[in-house]
Coordinates of C-alpha atoms in Angstrom, one line a residue:
X1 CA 0.2 0.4 0.4
X2 CA 1.5 3.0 -1.1
X3 CA 0.5 4.7 2.0
X4 CA 3.7 3.0 3.1
X5 CA 5.9 6.1 2.7
X6 CA 4.4 8.5 4.8
X7 CA 3.2 5.5 7.7
X8 CA 6.5 3.7 7.8
X9 CA 7.7 8.0 7.7
X10 CA 10.8 7.0 5.5
X11 CA 11.7 8.6 1.0
X12 CA 13.7 7.1 -1.2
X13 CA 14.5 9.7 -4.1
X14 CA 14.7 7.0 -6.9
X15 CA 13.8 7.1 -11.2
X16 CA 13.0 4.2 -13.4
X17 CA 14.8 1.9 -14.1
X18 CA 15.6 -1.3 -12.8
X19 CA 18.6 -2.5 -11.9
X20 CA 18.8 -6.1 -12.8
X21 CA 21.4 -6.6 -9.7
X22 CA 21.3 -10.9 -9.0
X23 CA 23.3 -10.7 -6.1
X24 CA 22.7 -10.5 -2.5
X25 CA 24.8 -7.9 -1.7
X26 CA 22.7 -5.9 -3.7
X27 CA 19.5 -7.5 -3.1
X28 CA 20.3 -5.8 0.8
X29 CA 21.7 -2.6 -0.5
X30 CA 18.2 -1.9 -1.9
X31 CA 16.4 -3.7 1.2
X32 CA 18.2 -1.6 3.3
X33 CA 17.9 2.2 0.5
X34 CA 14.1 1.0 0.7
X35 CA 14.2 -0.1 -2.5
X36 CA 11.3 -2.7 -1.6
X37 CA 9.8 -3.8 -5.6
X38 CA 13.5 -4.2 -6.2
X39 CA 15.0 -6.1 -3.7
X40 CA 12.1 -8.5 -4.1
X41 CA 13.4 -9.0 -7.3
X42 CA 16.1 -10.3 -6.6
X43 CA 15.5 -11.8 -3.1
X44 CA 12.8 -13.7 -5.5
X45 CA 15.0 -14.9 -7.5
X46 CA 18.0 -16.1 -5.2
X47 CA 14.5 -18.2 -3.1
X48 CA 13.6 -20.0 -6.7
X49 CA 17.4 -20.9 -7.4
X50 CA 16.9 -22.9 -3.4
X51 CA 18.9 -20.0 -1.4
X52 CA 17.6 -20.4 2.1
X53 CA 18.9 -18.1 5.2
X54 CA 16.3 -16.9 8.3
X55 CA 17.5 -12.4 7.0
X56 CA 16.5 -13.9 3.3
X57 CA 13.0 -15.4 4.7
X58 CA 13.0 -11.6 7.2
X59 CA 13.6 -9.5 4.5
X60 CA 11.3 -11.1 1.7
X61 CA 8.4 -11.2 3.7
X62 CA 8.9 -7.6 4.7
X63 CA 9.8 -6.1 1.5
X64 CA 6.0 -7.3 0.9
X65 CA 4.5 -6.7 4.6
X66 CA 5.9 -2.5 3.9
X67 CA 3.6 -2.0 0.9
X68 CA 0.3 -4.4 2.1
X69 CA 0.7 -6.9 0.1
X70 CA 0.6 -9.6 3.3
X71 CA -0.8 -12.8 0.9
X72 CA 3.1 -12.9 0.1
X73 CA 4.3 -11.5 3.2
X74 CA 2.7 -14.7 5.2
X75 CA 4.4 -16.8 2.1
X76 CA 7.8 -15.7 3.5
X77 CA 7.0 -15.5 6.8
X78 CA 6.1 -18.9 6.8
X79 CA 9.2 -19.5 5.8
X80 CA 10.7 -18.1 8.4
X81 CA 9.1 -19.9 11.4
X82 CA 9.4 -22.6 9.4
X83 CA 13.6 -22.2 9.2
X84 CA 13.4 -21.2 13.2
X85 CA 10.1 -20.6 15.3
X86 CA 10.9 -18.6 17.5
X87 CA 12.1 -15.1 15.8
X88 CA 12.4 -11.6 17.1
X89 CA 8.9 -10.5 18.3
X90 CA 8.3 -8.5 15.5
X91 CA 7.7 -11.5 13.6
X92 CA 5.2 -13.2 15.5
X93 CA 2.9 -10.1 14.7
X94 CA 3.5 -9.6 11.4
X95 CA 3.0 -12.6 10.1
X96 CA 0.1 -13.2 12.4
X97 CA -1.4 -9.6 10.8
X98 CA -0.1 -11.3 7.1
X99 CA -2.8 -14.0 8.3
X100 CA -5.5 -11.9 9.6
X101 CA -5.6 -10.2 6.2
X102 CA -5.2 -13.7 4.1
X103 CA -8.8 -14.4 6.1
X104 CA -6.9 -17.0 8.0
X105 CA -7.9 -15.4 11.8
X106 CA -7.7 -19.1 13.5
X107 CA -4.1 -19.5 13.0
X108 CA -3.2 -15.6 13.5
X109 CA -4.4 -16.1 16.7
X110 CA -2.6 -19.4 17.3
X111 CA 1.1 -16.9 16.8
X112 CA -0.9 -13.2 19.0
X113 CA -1.2 -16.0 21.0
X114 CA 2.4 -17.7 20.5
X115 CA 3.5 -13.8 21.2
X116 CA 1.7 -12.7 24.1
X117 CA 3.6 -15.6 26.0
X118 CA 7.1 -15.0 25.0
X119 CA 7.2 -11.2 25.2
X120 CA 4.7 -9.6 27.8
X121 CA 5.6 -6.8 28.2
X122 CA 4.2 -6.1 24.6
X123 CA 1.3 -3.7 25.1
X124 CA -0.2 -5.5 21.3
X125 CA -0.4 -8.9 23.4
X126 CA -1.7 -7.5 26.3
X127 CA -4.2 -6.1 24.3
X128 CA -4.7 -9.4 22.4
X129 CA -5.3 -11.2 25.6
X130 CA -7.4 -8.5 27.3
X131 CA -9.7 -8.4 24.7
X132 CA -10.1 -12.5 23.5
X133 CA -14.0 -11.5 22.6
X134 CA -12.6 -8.7 20.1
X135 CA -14.1 -10.4 17.1
X136 CA -17.6 -10.5 19.2
X137 CA -17.0 -6.8 19.7
X138 CA -15.5 -6.0 16.1
X139 CA -18.9 -7.5 14.8
X140 CA -21.4 -5.4 17.3
X141 CA -19.8 -1.5 16.1
X142 CA -20.8 -3.5 12.0
X143 CA -23.7 -2.6 10.1
X144 CA -23.4 1.1 11.0
X145 CA -22.3 2.9 7.6
X146 CA -23.2 3.5 3.8
X147 CA -20.3 2.9 1.6
X148 CA -19.4 3.7 -1.7
X149 CA -16.7 4.9 -4.0
X150 CA -15.4 8.2 -3.8
X151 CA -15.5 9.2 -7.3
X152 CA -12.1 10.5 -7.3
X153 CA -10.1 7.8 -7.7
X154 CA -7.8 6.4 -10.4
X155 CA -5.1 2.9 -10.9
X156 CA -2.7 4.1 -8.6
X157 CA -2.9 4.8 -5.4
X158 CA -5.5 7.8 -4.1
X159 CA -5.2 8.0 -0.1
X160 CA -5.8 11.1 2.8
X161 CA -8.8 12.6 2.4
X162 CA -9.4 16.4 4.3
X163 CA -13.1 18.4 3.0
X164 CA -13.0 22.0 3.1
X165 CA -14.9 24.8 1.2
X166 CA -17.1 21.7 0.0
X167 CA -14.1 20.5 -1.9
X168 CA -12.2 17.4 -0.8
X169 CA -8.4 17.4 -0.8
X170 CA -6.5 13.8 -1.1
X171 CA -3.0 12.8 -2.0
X172 CA -2.4 10.8 -5.3
X173 CA 0.4 8.8 -6.9
X174 CA -1.4 8.9 -10.9
X175 CA 0.5 9.5 -13.8
X176 CA 1.1 13.7 -14.0
X177 CA 1.4 14.2 -17.7
X178 CA 5.4 15.0 -17.3
X179 CA 7.6 13.2 -19.9
X180 CA 9.6 12.6 -16.9
X181 CA 8.1 9.2 -15.2
X182 CA 9.6 9.9 -11.1
X183 CA 9.1 6.7 -9.8
X184 CA 9.0 6.0 -5.6
X185 CA 11.8 2.7 -5.5
X186 CA 9.5 1.6 -2.1
X187 CA 6.6 1.4 -4.2
X188 CA 7.1 1.3 -7.4
X189 CA 4.4 4.2 -8.2
X190 CA 4.6 7.9 -9.2
X191 CA 5.3 10.2 -6.3
X192 CA 2.2 12.0 -4.2
X193 CA 1.3 14.9 -5.2
X194 CA -2.3 16.9 -3.7
X195 CA -5.4 17.2 -5.5
X196 CA -9.0 17.9 -5.1
X197 CA -12.4 18.2 -6.5
X198 CA -15.6 19.7 -5.9
X199 CA -17.8 18.3 -3.9
X200 CA -21.7 18.2 -3.7
X201 CA -22.3 19.1 0.1
X202 CA -25.0 16.8 0.5
X203 CA -24.3 13.8 -1.1
X204 CA -20.1 14.1 -1.2
X205 CA -20.8 13.4 -5.2
X206 CA -17.4 14.6 -6.6
X207 CA -16.8 16.2 -9.9
X208 CA -13.2 17.1 -12.0
X209 CA -10.3 16.2 -10.4
X210 CA -7.8 18.6 -10.2
X211 CA -4.2 19.3 -9.1
X212 CA -3.9 22.0 -6.8
X213 CA -0.5 23.3 -7.9
X214 CA 0.4 25.5 -5.0
X215 CA 1.5 22.7 -2.5
X216 CA 3.1 20.4 -4.5
X217 CA 7.0 19.7 -5.4
X218 CA 9.1 17.2 -7.7
X219 CA 8.6 14.7 -4.5
X220 CA 5.8 13.4 -2.8
X221 CA 2.9 15.3 -0.9
X222 CA 0.1 14.4 0.5
X223 CA -2.6 14.7 4.0
X224 CA -3.3 18.4 4.7
X225 CA -5.8 20.2 6.8
X226 CA -7.1 24.2 6.4
X227 CA -7.8 25.5 9.5
X228 CA -11.6 26.6 10.0
X229 CA -10.7 30.7 8.5
X230 CA -8.8 28.8 4.8
X231 CA -5.5 31.2 5.3
X232 CA -3.6 28.6 7.0
X233 CA -2.7 24.7 5.8
X234 CA -0.1 22.2 7.7
X235 CA 1.2 19.3 5.2
X236 CA 3.0 16.5 5.0
X237 CA 5.9 16.3 2.3
X238 CA 9.4 15.4 1.6
X239 CA 12.2 16.9 3.6
X240 CA 12.5 19.2 0.5
X241 CA 11.8 23.0 0.5
X242 CA 13.5 26.5 -1.7
X243 CA 15.0 23.6 -4.3
X244 CA 17.5 22.2 -1.2
X245 CA 16.6 18.5 0.2
X246 CA 17.0 17.1 4.2
X247 CA 19.0 14.1 5.0
X248 CA 19.6 12.1 8.1
X249 CA 22.8 10.3 8.4
X250 CA 21.9 7.3 6.3
X251 CA 21.3 9.5 4.1
X252 CA 17.7 9.0 3.6
X253 CA 15.5 12.3 3.2
X254 CA 12.6 11.5 5.8
X255 CA 9.0 13.8 5.3
X256 CA 8.0 16.7 8.2
X257 CA 5.5 19.1 8.9
X258 CA 4.9 21.9 6.9
X259 CA 2.7 25.5 6.9
X260 CA 1.8 27.2 4.3
X261 CA -0.5 31.1 4.6
X262 CA -2.5 32.6 2.1
X263 CA -0.9 36.3 1.5
X264 CA -3.3 38.1 -1.0
X265 CA -5.4 34.8 -2.9
X266 CA -1.7 32.8 -3.1
X267 CA -0.7 30.2 -0.9
X268 CA 3.1 31.6 0.0
X269 CA 5.7 31.3 3.5
X270 CA 5.6 27.3 3.3
X271 CA 7.8 26.4 6.4
X272 CA 8.7 23.6 7.9
X273 CA 6.9 23.1 11.6
X274 CA 9.7 23.9 14.2
X275 CA 9.9 21.1 15.8
X276 CA 10.7 18.4 13.1
X277 CA 14.0 17.0 12.0
X278 CA 16.5 16.0 9.5
X279 CA 16.4 12.7 11.8
X280 CA 12.8 11.4 12.0
X281 CA 9.3 12.1 10.5
X282 CA 6.4 13.9 11.3
X283 CA 3.1 13.0 9.3
X284 CA -0.5 13.8 8.9
X285 CA -1.3 16.8 11.1
X286 CA -5.1 17.0 12.3
X287 CA -6.6 19.6 14.5
X288 CA -8.1 20.6 17.2
X289 CA -11.8 21.7 17.0
X290 CA -10.5 25.3 18.6
X291 CA -6.9 24.9 16.4
X292 CA -5.6 25.3 19.7
X293 CA -2.9 22.2 19.1
X294 CA -2.1 20.0 16.1
X295 CA -1.9 16.5 15.9
X296 CA 0.3 13.7 13.8
X297 CA 2.6 10.9 13.5
X298 CA 5.7 10.6 14.4
X299 CA 8.6 8.6 14.8
X300 CA 11.2 11.2 16.8
X301 CA 12.5 10.2 19.8
X302 CA 10.8 9.0 22.5
X303 CA 8.1 6.9 19.8
X304 CA 7.1 3.5 21.7
X305 CA 6.5 1.9 18.5
X306 CA 7.3 2.4 15.0
X307 CA 4.7 5.3 14.7
X308 CA 3.1 7.1 17.0
X309 CA 0.4 9.5 17.7
X310 CA 1.5 13.2 19.3
X311 CA 0.3 16.8 19.7
X312 CA 1.6 20.0 20.1
X313 CA -0.2 23.5 21.3
X314 CA -0.4 26.3 18.7
X315 CA 0.3 29.6 20.3
X316 CA 0.2 32.2 17.3
X317 CA 3.3 31.3 14.9
X318 CA 4.8 29.4 17.9
X319 CA 4.4 25.8 19.8
X320 CA 5.1 24.3 22.2
X321 CA 7.0 20.9 22.8
X322 CA 5.5 18.0 21.4
X323 CA 3.8 15.4 23.0
X324 CA 3.0 11.8 23.1
X325 CA -0.6 11.1 23.6
X326 CA 1.0 8.0 25.4
X327 CA -0.1 3.9 26.4
X328 CA -3.8 4.2 25.7
X329 CA -3.3 5.0 22.0
X330 CA 0.3 3.6 21.1
X331 CA 1.5 0.6 21.1
X332 CA 4.4 -1.0 20.4
X333 CA 3.0 -0.9 16.2
X334 CA 2.0 1.5 13.9
X335 CA -0.3 4.5 14.4
X336 CA -1.0 7.0 12.3
X337 CA -3.8 9.8 10.2
X338 CA -4.9 10.9 13.9
X339 CA -8.6 13.2 13.2
X340 CA -10.5 15.1 15.9
X341 CA -13.7 15.7 15.9
X342 CA -15.3 18.8 17.4
X343 CA -17.0 15.4 20.5
X344 CA -13.3 15.5 21.4
X345 CA -13.6 11.5 19.6
X346 CA -9.9 11.1 18.4
X347 CA -10.2 8.8 14.9
X348 CA -6.9 7.0 13.8
X349 CA -5.9 4.5 12.2
X350 CA -3.4 1.8 14.0
X351 CA -2.2 -2.0 13.6
X352 CA -1.8 -2.8 17.3
X353 CA -4.3 -3.0 18.4
X354 CA -6.7 -5.5 17.7
X355 CA -8.4 -6.2 14.4
X356 CA -8.7 -7.2 11.0
X357 CA -5.1 -7.0 9.8
X358 CA -3.5 -4.6 8.6
X359 CA -4.4 -1.0 10.0
X360 CA -7.5 -0.8 11.5
X361 CA -9.7 2.1 12.0
X362 CA -10.4 3.1 15.5
X363 CA -12.3 5.5 17.6
X364 CA -11.3 6.9 21.5
X365 CA -13.0 9.4 23.2
X366 CA -10.1 12.1 23.9
X367 CA -11.1 14.3 28.1
X368 CA -9.9 17.6 29.1
X369 CA -6.2 16.5 29.9
X370 CA -5.5 15.2 26.8
X371 CA -6.3 11.2 27.7
X372 CA -7.2 9.3 25.9
X373 CA -10.0 5.8 26.8
X374 CA -12.9 3.3 25.0
X375 CA -11.1 2.8 22.4
X376 CA -13.1 0.6 20.1
X377 CA -12.7 -0.5 16.4
X378 CA -14.9 1.0 14.0
X379 CA -16.3 -2.7 12.6
X380 CA -16.0 -4.6 9.8
X381 CA -17.9 -1.6 7.5
X382 CA -15.3 0.9 8.1
X383 CA -12.3 -2.2 8.5
X384 CA -11.5 -4.5 6.6
X385 CA -8.5 -7.6 6.9
X386 CA -6.4 -5.0 4.5
X387 CA -5.8 -1.3 5.3
X388 CA -8.0 0.8 5.7
X389 CA -7.0 4.2 7.3
X390 CA -7.1 8.4 6.9
X391 CA -10.7 8.5 8.3
X392 CA -12.9 11.8 8.7
X393 CA -16.5 12.4 9.8
X394 CA -18.7 15.9 9.4
X395 CA -20.3 14.6 13.0
X396 CA -23.5 16.5 11.7
X397 CA -24.3 15.0 8.4
X398 CA -22.4 11.7 9.6
X399 CA -20.9 11.5 6.0
X400 CA -17.0 11.4 5.1
X401 CA -14.4 9.6 3.7
X402 CA -11.6 6.9 4.7
X403 CA -8.9 5.4 2.4
X404 CA -8.0 1.5 2.2
X405 CA -6.8 -0.8 -0.4
X406 CA -9.8 -3.3 0.3
X407 CA -10.1 -5.5 -2.7
X408 CA -12.5 -4.4 -5.3
X409 CA -11.0 -1.3 -5.7
X410 CA -9.2 0.6 -8.6
X411 CA -6.0 1.1 -7.3
X412 CA -3.6 0.4 -4.5
X413 CA -5.4 2.3 -2.3
X414 CA -9.0 4.0 -2.7
X415 CA -10.8 6.7 -1.2
X416 CA -14.2 5.6 -0.3
X417 CA -16.9 8.1 1.0
X418 CA -20.0 6.9 3.7
X419 CA -22.8 8.3 5.4
X420 CA -22.6 6.3 9.1
X421 CA -26.7 4.8 10.0
X422 CA -26.2 4.6 13.5
X423 CA -23.8 6.0 16.2
X424 CA -20.8 4.0 17.8
X425 CA -21.7 5.2 20.8
X426 CA -25.2 3.7 21.9
X427 CA -27.4 7.2 23.2
X428 CA -31.1 6.4 24.5
X429 CA -33.2 8.8 25.6
X430 CA -35.3 8.2 28.9
X431 CA -38.1 10.1 29.5
X432 CA -41.3 11.0 31.7
X433 CA -43.8 12.2 33.1
X434 CA -44.4 14.1 36.3
X435 CA -47.3 12.9 38.2
X436 CA -49.4 13.3 42.1
X437 CA -49.7 10.4 43.0
X438 CA -53.3 10.8 44.6
X439 CA -54.6 12.3 41.0
X440 CA -52.8 11.0 38.4
X441 CA -52.4 15.4 37.2
X442 CA -49.6 16.1 35.5
X443 CA -47.4 17.7 37.6
X444 CA -45.5 21.1 36.2
X445 CA -42.3 22.8 36.6
X446 CA -40.8 19.9 38.7
X447 CA -36.9 20.0 39.1
X448 CA -35.9 16.1 37.8
X449 CA -31.9 15.9 38.6
X450 CA -30.5 13.0 36.6
X451 CA -27.4 11.2 38.3
X452 CA -24.7 9.4 38.3
X453 CA -22.8 7.5 40.3
X454 CA -23.8 10.6 43.0
X455 CA -22.0 13.1 40.6
X456 CA -24.8 16.0 38.8
X457 CA -25.5 15.1 35.4
X458 CA -28.3 17.5 35.0
X459 CA -31.5 19.1 36.3
X460 CA -34.5 20.3 34.4
X461 CA -38.1 21.0 34.6
X462 CA -40.8 19.0 33.9
X463 CA -42.5 20.8 30.8
X464 CA -46.2 22.6 30.9
X465 CA -47.6 18.4 30.6
X466 CA -45.2 16.4 33.0
X467 CA -43.0 16.3 31.2
X468 CA -38.9 16.2 30.7
X469 CA -36.2 14.3 29.1
X470 CA -32.1 13.1 29.2
X471 CA -29.8 12.2 26.9
X472 CA -28.3 9.1 28.3
X473 CA -25.8 6.3 27.3
X474 CA -26.7 2.6 27.6
X475 CA -25.5 0.1 29.5
X476 CA -25.8 2.9 32.1
X477 CA -27.1 3.0 35.9
X478 CA -29.0 6.2 36.9
X479 CA -30.3 8.1 39.4
X480 CA -33.3 10.1 39.0
X481 CA -34.7 12.9 41.5
X482 CA -38.0 14.5 41.1
X483 CA -38.9 17.0 43.5
X484 CA -42.0 20.0 44.2
X485 CA -42.6 22.1 47.1
X486 CA -45.3 20.4 48.6
X487 CA -44.4 17.3 47.8
X488 CA -42.2 14.9 48.9
X489 CA -38.5 14.1 46.7
X490 CA -38.3 11.1 45.5
X491 CA -35.5 9.4 43.5
X492 CA -35.6 6.5 41.3
X493 CA -32.8 4.2 39.7
X494 CA -32.8 3.5 36.5
X495 CA -30.4 1.2 33.7
X496 CA -30.5 1.6 30.7
X497 CA -30.3 -0.7 28.2
X498 CA -27.7 -2.3 25.4
X499 CA -29.0 -0.8 22.9
X500 CA -30.2 2.7 21.0
X501 CA -33.3 3.8 21.6
X502 CA -36.1 5.1 24.7
X503 CA -36.9 4.2 27.6
X504 CA -39.1 5.1 29.8
X505 CA -39.7 6.6 33.3
X506 CA -42.8 8.1 35.2
X507 CA -42.3 9.3 38.5
X508 CA -45.5 10.0 40.9
X509 CA -44.7 11.5 44.0
X510 CA -46.5 11.9 46.4
X511 CA -48.5 14.8 49.0
X512 CA -45.9 15.6 51.5
X513 CA -47.2 14.1 54.7
X514 CA -44.8 15.0 57.2
X515 CA -45.9 18.1 58.7
X516 CA -42.5 19.2 61.1
X517 CA -42.6 21.2 63.6
X518 CA -40.6 22.4 66.4
X519 CA -38.6 19.4 67.8
X520 CA -39.0 17.2 64.9
X521 CA -36.4 15.3 63.3
X522 CA -36.3 16.8 59.6
X523 CA -34.2 14.0 58.7
X524 CA -37.5 11.3 58.7
X525 CA -39.2 13.6 56.3
X526 CA -37.0 12.1 53.7
X527 CA -36.1 8.9 55.2
X528 CA -32.6 9.6 56.4
X529 CA -31.6 7.5 58.8
X530 CA -27.9 8.7 58.4
X531 CA -25.0 10.5 56.7
X532 CA -22.7 8.0 55.5
X533 CA -19.0 8.5 56.8
X534 CA -16.1 6.4 55.1
X535 CA -14.8 4.5 57.8
X536 CA -13.1 5.9 60.7
X537 CA -13.3 9.4 58.3
X538 CA -15.2 12.4 59.3
X539 CA -15.3 13.8 55.5
X540 CA -18.7 14.3 53.7
X541 CA -18.6 11.7 50.6
X542 CA -20.6 12.1 47.4
X543 CA -23.0 9.6 48.8
X544 CA -23.3 11.5 52.2
X545 CA -23.6 14.9 49.7
X546 CA -27.2 13.6 47.7
X547 CA -29.2 13.2 51.3
X548 CA -27.2 16.4 52.7
X549 CA -29.4 18.2 50.0
X550 CA -32.2 17.3 50.5
X551 CA -32.0 19.5 54.2
X552 CA -30.6 22.4 51.9
X553 CA -34.1 23.0 49.6
X554 CA -35.7 22.5 52.8
X555 CA -33.5 25.3 54.6
X556 CA -33.5 27.5 51.5
X557 CA -37.3 27.7 51.2
X558 CA -37.6 27.5 54.9
X559 CA -35.1 30.6 55.8
X560 CA -36.0 31.1 59.2
X561 CA -36.0 27.4 59.8
X562 CA -33.3 26.0 62.2
X563 CA -31.3 23.3 62.9
X564 CA -29.5 20.8 65.8
X565 CA -27.7 18.5 63.8
X566 CA -27.0 15.6 66.5
X567 CA -24.4 12.7 64.8
X568 CA -24.4 9.0 66.6
X569 CA -22.2 6.4 66.8
X570 CA -22.8 2.2 67.7
X571 CA -20.7 1.0 70.8
X572 CA -17.6 -0.7 68.8
X573 CA -14.7 1.6 70.4
X574 CA -13.9 3.5 73.1
X575 CA -16.3 5.8 74.4
X576 CA -14.1 8.9 74.1
X577 CA -12.9 7.8 70.7
X578 CA -16.7 7.2 69.8
X579 CA -17.3 10.6 71.5
X580 CA -15.1 12.3 69.1
X581 CA -15.3 10.8 66.4
X582 CA -19.0 11.1 66.0
X583 CA -18.7 14.5 67.0
X584 CA -15.6 15.9 63.7
X585 CA -18.4 14.0 62.0
X586 CA -21.6 16.4 62.7
X587 CA -19.4 20.2 62.8
X588 CA -18.4 19.0 58.9
X589 CA -22.3 17.9 58.1
X590 CA -22.8 21.7 59.2
X591 CA -19.3 22.8 57.4
X592 CA -20.9 21.6 54.4
X593 CA -24.4 23.3 54.8
X594 CA -22.5 26.6 55.3
X595 CA -20.4 26.3 52.1
X596 CA -23.7 25.5 50.4
X597 CA -25.6 29.0 51.2
X598 CA -26.8 27.9 54.9
X599 CA -26.0 30.3 57.7
X600 CA -24.3 29.2 60.3
X601 CA -25.9 30.7 62.7
X602 CA -28.7 29.0 61.8
X603 CA -27.0 26.0 62.9
X604 CA -25.1 24.0 65.7
X605 CA -24.9 20.7 66.6
X606 CA -22.5 17.8 68.4
X607 CA -21.6 14.2 68.3
X608 CA -22.9 12.6 71.0
X609 CA -21.0 9.0 70.3
X610 CA -22.4 6.3 71.8
X611 CA -24.2 8.0 74.4
X612 CA -28.2 7.9 74.0
X613 CA -28.8 3.8 71.5
X614 CA -31.5 2.9 71.1
X615 CA -31.4 -0.4 71.5
X616 CA -29.1 -3.3 73.9
X617 CA -26.3 -2.7 72.0
X618 CA -23.9 -1.9 74.3
X619 CA -20.5 -2.8 74.7
X620 CA -19.8 -6.5 76.0
X621 CA -23.6 -7.3 74.4
X622 CA -23.1 -9.7 71.4
X623 CA -25.8 -8.2 68.9
X624 CA -25.9 -8.7 64.2
X625 CA -25.2 -6.1 62.4
X626 CA -28.2 -4.8 61.5
X627 CA -28.9 -4.0 65.5
X628 CA -25.5 -1.7 65.6
X629 CA -26.9 0.1 62.5
X630 CA -29.3 1.3 64.2
X631 CA -26.9 3.2 66.3
X632 CA -25.2 4.7 63.9
X633 CA -27.3 7.7 63.0
X634 CA -28.1 11.2 62.5
X635 CA -30.7 13.9 63.4
X636 CA -32.0 16.6 62.1
X637 CA -33.8 18.1 65.0
X638 CA -35.8 21.3 64.6
X639 CA -34.8 24.5 66.9
X640 CA -37.2 27.2 65.5
X641 CA -39.5 27.5 62.1

């Protein structure tokens, strides 16, 4: 697959006319210089004549693997394993990936199991062990797309699309029509340039393809991203600027990220980004929604695998220090072609996470600190046994594009357009009606609050018909609290199903029958028997805060009410210790209420330890846990109204 020019992140300048060297030394030289097309020819001639060696089989397998010819890669890796059943770790993984691409999943999984047992610290093996049912997960994530040819493909490699201003931009190795044909010896195809085509904003249908000349050079360009205002573009190019070609110590020209500016209608000021280098590659730029962060792929120092995904902050025309996104997303394999959406999802291609073979497309969730979680394979619509990558999506229309060298395409890589018909992130609508339990009358303007793990997710007021609704995630358990003046507050637990749809949760409220006066325990109105604390601690927990919020609400609605807060323990500790602990807890309760807006002069309280037991469970008496719990209680005694 021709995108390996930018996935393996390496480049070699080459022209037509292949040498016919037959000696192994010449083949090794071609291999070392990434001229895989020539290396294959020579190595196979040697193999046909009966020459065998581990090194030969490794290099033949790799030459095909790096060009995404997995069938032939599997053939030569098979010869390697016949000669040496225990080669280095990377060959276990490449052989398994090649077998999966051929459809030999069972054999591939067996190789991966051996790989994991021998190389326990390799994250790829760990991921397969932790996701033993990965094929079931992929199946569950499939059937969500309508996919078509994008209408811009040629018989050559076409890949890496980006849409801006109703045009699709992409890289292509198609014949440019020049008299001099520049051939890349890694792939055997022409060098890539950037092209574009106008597209229909409704269905993605493309018109005539044109070369995007302002950014193209005589070497490779690919994968670009525009800023929203269209005045800046980031793109990938071989290390070539102002007619000069940069090289590393091995005399190889790598790839770099470049930036250009639109000035008076012309693209100018083409410069390399300051964190690039002649000694490592940077490629495939993607911007965060706020355009303050640039994501990219690189094999720079600190890379975990063959290529990792990085991010760097953008501060006007300056940039921060690149940061590796970490082991949550990056493996010892290849992670590349990032794309970040306005919903803080990061799509990327990887051969290190469990997939169908070759590169698969995955999606993860980015938190506010840039940490990636909940990584999932997109399923067998987007992914295939071959290489699938460069996925982009419009989050509003759910339309987008991706690249693949799957069977049935026009060239070695092709661009496909898609419509996502079902979100991978399973969501539901949680709705219901708030009513009077006795009469069935709807209750408008009831406060309805959604909690997850004791944390407030959202609060709404029921509408004129008593209705409320929340967007929730499938498979999660929530608590819904309904409150209305003159009614007793009610909380209901609900577990959302595992499929998209709706869950109905009607809530009927009882009229408040708790008429309190001085001397009454306000906590009894809400069934609050105790404010829970962690063992041996006096900090207010999230669970305790839920009950205290009920007390807070009553105090807010009754601004002259005063409370005496009393905390009690059971007898299982010394009297002195229990007295001190209960006193700290009473004071912590008062502090929480004051912090949340209650005037301190409305509250008193202290701890009474085990001095007012409600049953027989004093020191030395054998009691059940339930009996002891009756003594561990909190009281909210009304001292003024």
